[in-house]
Amino acid sequence: MEKAYTVQCTAFKIWVVALPESKFSRKTQQAIKKFTDRIEPVMVFNQWLEAITTGKITRKVLVYYGVGGIGKTRLISKLMDDVDKRNKEQSKIKINIIFAGMDINEYNSPSAVLLGLRKQIKFPCVLFDYGLVKYLSSIGKTADQIKEFIPKNSVIWDVTGEILEAIHIPVGLIDKIAIKLREKYSIQFKEYHNEIEAIDSCKRNPEEISERLPHLLGIDISIAAKSKNSIFAIFLDSYESIYRRQDFQLANNDPDEFIQELVLSSKQTLFIIGSREYIKWEQKDPSWNEILDQHILDYLSDQDSDYFLRSVPILDESIRKSIISSSKGLPLYLDLCVEIYLRNKNNMTAYDFIIPTNEIIPRFLSHLSDDERTLFIALSYIHFFNFNIFEILVKELNIPIAISDFDEIASHSFVLKVENLEGIYKVHDNFYEYVINNPTISGKSKIMEKIFSGVIKYLNDNKKNIPYDAMAVFYPNVLNLLSYMSESGIDIGEKFIELSIFIVDAGYWNVVGSISAQILKRHPNDDRIQFLFAVYLRRIGMLEDSIKILENINPENPLFGNFKDYISYYKADTLRVMGRYKDALSIFNGISEKYRNNKDNEIYLKSQNQIGDITFLFGKFLDALNILESGYGENNMNTVQFAEMLRIEGHIYRFNFMLEDAIAKYFNSMELARKLNVLGLQGKLYNNLVEAYCWLDANEAIEYGKKSIEINKNLNAPVEYGKTYAALSIASSMKGDFTSSLKYSDMALSIQEQVKYPGGMVYAHGSYCLIYIKTGDKNKFMEHYNEMKKLVKNLGAEKYTMLPYYIYLNDAELKETFKNLQWLDYEKTLKIVKTILSD
């Protein structure tokens, strides 16, 4: 139900001097945003509001979409103001306003958005609050932490009095609170017993509970609307943010599914969405066309453009006509023309604005002072900036502009606030593309070098404090400057290598890989960029390509400075995944020995973890534990490398089939990974949880499997999700679902053969073996058993993976396994495996 119409009038930055000024005040033109009614958008809003108020329909989703800066936010503000006035003028049916700007950093997950909406509802939300408490409890929140999330008007406070507010109480009380809720609000619990039972049946599984929260909130909204003789108007602005934010993408393959669930569960509710893009829900389910009503907000007509220009005011009609003709109703170009006019209005004629549209930006730049032009060119080169980067540019380029002028700089028409990142701005894409590609700008290379040096230093020095979503914006844009520069020196080169490795370790290797590929097109022989690209290739499973690049890089290239040993480190890491364990171990040992007297150095800790990992692959479990723990003191007990060490220890317990111990290690590592916000490590851990639970609890394994595949596919980490498929095959076999098992094993083997990861092939063949043990097909079992055995022999490692299958065959090698491998408790392991196989 798309409606296309031209905006009658829009929200614009209109340049006026509105009031007399003190003779001592600064004489500056102030940019203000003025809203003038859009007739059609306001009219259709009122029509749907009336339809819901009179009971003609129960719900509607009204979408206003259009390009950035077209005025969606101002329209939403206008509509909310209108509702406020309406509530004051008539009291028959109250309209409850709820608002969420989806670009707010706080809204980093569906549950956070729902909680933000819930906090604005003044009525009891019994079902949602019940589910929320269960959810928060299931993700490990203590009771005194939970009270920070629960609104004070929640029914939770009704049944617990001052307890939650006064003291720390054990999480075990949560279930008692739930019982009291059921007693006090028996009507809701009886009427919606199916929903409550569904929450109770989740058994503290946070993913399952989280999926039900929008449905519960929708029911609560419906109950409140009916009981209070009211309706709800829920405004969602910057809706496109949920498609761009990685955390939403990881939470669900359809990042806006939780909004759809909320819509379908809410009665007497009008949803108003402001979005840059047309919403495509009907592509999967055409019935959404009955609920969605979408309207595009178009560019300004000549009449609206003239209205805007007269409001500036530009009194000369001929000048207005020239500007309208040149700008073609595009808001950016209208604003730039206004800025040109206001700077020189006493000397401007209509002729001055008879220019091609693509000449408006250079014409604007020509009207700036030298200092202003330098600043805006610098901001364009970096494209995205915040206050700190603005300050760096001013200092690095010696621009005599006060830091306190930041707000004024950010208010220019070609500077846009990034909707989903707090405090971050961008130069309009049209403006950026003109400046970055303009070869005539004098001193271009010198300006870029100063910008690159200052901003890289800022990002690297503050990398642990800058949010990853902000880093993912700043990093590629500053690194892109290398495409236009000659090679930077050692000092700054070290910093961008250090920063890049940090970003890769955090799970954002696709960001590093994408920008490295772009730079290599212009500088194919830059060893440092080749190195970064090779690290990216290793992460996405292109192992042979990665090792080929790494082996051709000169390890003594002085431009690597103190980071030259990372060339060897990543070469060894790639060899390890390729199954060349002895070659990899030799390199890691060399690095470890070199840094033995500097044990806090990250490359030493990384190498120790790798040495411990390979040692356990050879079956030396006790030696591996000793190696892993030897490198860590109090100074690095709260680091990414310590979390990685815990994860590898989990592997040791897992392959000894001490599965509960392994899971405990993985959860401890996960707690650190989440605290440090290291997405790549979280992806690995979700896979490891599947690998542990597949033998212990098939249903848990399958749930974690969904999360692992979502995250690791989004990260483009085939090694990890390939292993997840093998573990899901085992879990399905344990449940007797052999159709799924075979499908998962086929996927696992196909992925690992494509990546050429022999360790993954071992696990894939092992998953086939379990299928045929369970189905009694000895011939097919032997086929995969022999393939597995051949791989293990070629690797000279991972023999412990054969244990379940040696036991099944009563193979003579079972005794050799006992003699030659360093089990933690062989008899215990043997007993556990026999029990698993007999189930």
CSV table of N, CA and C in Angstrom, one decimal, residues 16-21 30 32:
chain,number,residue,atom,x,y,z
A,16,VAL,N,18.1,32.4,9.5
A,16,VAL,CA,17.4,33.7,9.9
A,16,VAL,C,18.1,34.3,11.1
A,17,VAL,N,18.0,35.6,11.1
A,17,VAL,CA,18.3,36.3,12.4
A,17,VAL,C,17.0,36.7,13.0
A,18,ALA,N,16.6,35.9,14.0
A,18,ALA,CA,15.2,35.9,14.4
A,18,ALA,C,14.9,37.1,15.4
A,19,LEU,N,15.9,37.5,16.2
A,19,LEU,CA,15.7,38.5,17.3
A,19,LEU,C,16.9,39.5,17.3
A,20,PRO,N,16.6,40.7,17.8
A,20,PRO,CA,17.7,41.6,17.9
A,20,PRO,C,18.8,41.0,18.8
A,21,GLU,N,20.0,41.4,18.6
A,21,GLU,CA,21.2,40.9,19.4
A,21,GLU,C,21.8,42.0,20.1
A,30,GLN,N,22.5,31.8,12.6
A,30,GLN,CA,22.2,30.6,13.3
A,30,GLN,C,21.3,29.7,12.5
A,32,ILE,N,18.6,27.1,12.1
A,32,ILE,CA,17.5,26.5,12.9
A,32,ILE,C,16.7,25.6,12.0
